[in-house]
Amino acid sequence: MTRRDLLAAAGAWTSAVVLLRGQHGVARQHHPPQPPDELAGPADVTLRIGEMDLELAPRRTVRTLAYNGQVPGPLVRARRGRPLTVDVWNDSREEDIVHWHGLHIPPEVDGVYEEGTPGVPPRGGRRRYVFTPEPAGTRWYHSHNPAGRDLKKSTYSGQFGMMVVEDGNDPGDYDQDVPILLHEWDPYLRRNGPLDVEFKYFSINGKMLGAAEPIRVRQGQRVLFRIVNASATLEHQLALPGHRFRVIALDGNPVPAPMWVPVVDVAPGERVDAIVEMDNPGVWLMGGLKAPQRDAGLGIVVEYADASGDPRWAPPSPFTWDYTVFGPPAATRPEPDGRLTMAFRAKDDGHHWMINGKSWPDTDPIVVERGRRYRWVLDNQSADPHPVHLHRHTFELVSIAGRPTSGVWKDVVVVPPWKQAEIDVVADQPGLALFHCHQQFHMDNGFMAMMIYQG
Ligand code: C2O
Ligand code: CU
């Protein structure tokens, strides 16, 4: 692309920013109501945003925003390629927006203000989103409001749920399909060196360890766990003592080389689909590797039929999670048409973030042309891992910290501290697409950029 093209694209971008700042700046205006004809007829899915008291465990209740008075929100099962109508009602006091994470859908319905999706007006407002879910796999939805230092909002809240997009090709090679959604509660800011967020309580499927019904299994069963990390800021490692996980999909996309692992690692925004063969009867604790987090709720009991007693925990043997083992190292992919490096760095205050030296909303747009393949070098010049996410697209991992792989398609990738990850992005979803760190506190502190299609 010539410099003039770039400037033209950047100019278009600047006016878009001005427009969005008008809508979501200090003097917050609301989108006009949707015309009544767009709201006619019943919806396939209705989500109602409202406050609730969530009982994490007996005598342990948190007040939070949630969908339909439940945490997680309803499990949405949709058919790939079949239009889905979703009504979102907002009984809260602030505008909100629901993002459909991992879907290739247009920016007007993706659920991101910055891409131009209208939000849902507060105090009883309603907005209807219609889209055709693509691709098949384990997806999820969550609030895409900014939170800043209001740790009650967005992904700090109970506003999250799983969406499974089915395409009829599911091999069905399992006997049970068990959603596992990880989350934390009662966040507080702590200066711990740099300013950081910490949490008091942890939950799986909205309950602290011991407060949920056990996952009941039988010997010989194969159980598919669809694990979603709906944490605002924390990466987690999960183990089920006495068992191993066969990882079959990452971020909902089948991997070329499914593998047995003792530990599953999921960063904010990521999903892991893993099958466990139930071949070790007993009562087990599936939980996080860190004892203080299990004590604070991060676990769920897996109980075999006819087994009884206290759930057993045992630490797994040391294990390093590595995306690259799920695909062959030799690549068969086409050469990229363009290359781009993005360096991630903290500002001197330690909690504002920059991409190539700039923080949102001043970050340089990522300009692409439709139909091209781009190699992005994600260069983490910081001591924090960053789970970066690209909206409305799925990308192929090329290498992580120098280890090559292929055929592993994701929408979030953790770039390890002081290391690089390379990904190939195929620009096949025209329209604005937000790129950001899924760590809410990083995202709200400048770690965002917009991918724009030229022309
Ligand atoms: Cu899971 Cu910007 O989103
Ligand atoms: Cu980050």
Coordinates of N, CA and C and ligand atoms in Angstrom, one line a residue, residues 353 385-387 437-439 442-443 447, ligand 2:
W353 N -1.2 0.9 28.8 CA -0.6 0.0 27.9 C -0.5 0.7 26.5
P385 N 1.8 -11.7 30.7 CA 1.3 -12.4 29.5 C 0.1 -11.6 29.1
H386 N -0.1 -11.5 27.7 CA -1.3 -10.8 27.2 C -2.1 -11.7 26.3
P387 N -3.4 -11.9 26.7 CA -4.3 -12.7 25.9 C -5.0 -11.8 24.9
C437 N -6.3 -6.5 24.1 CA -6.0 -7.5 25.2 C -7.3 -7.8 25.9
H438 N -7.6 -9.1 26.1 CA -8.8 -9.5 26.8 C -8.8 -9.3 28.3
Q439 N -7.6 -9.0 28.8 CA -7.5 -8.6 30.2 C -8.2 -7.3 30.4
H442 N -6.3 -4.2 31.2 CA -5.3 -3.8 30.2 C -6.1 -3.1 29.1
M443 N -7.2 -3.7 28.7 CA -8.0 -3.2 27.6 C -8.5 -1.8 27.9
F447 N -5.0 -0.7 25.8 CA -4.5 -1.9 25.0 C -5.6 -2.3 23.9
Ligands
CU2 CU -2.9 -7.5 28.5

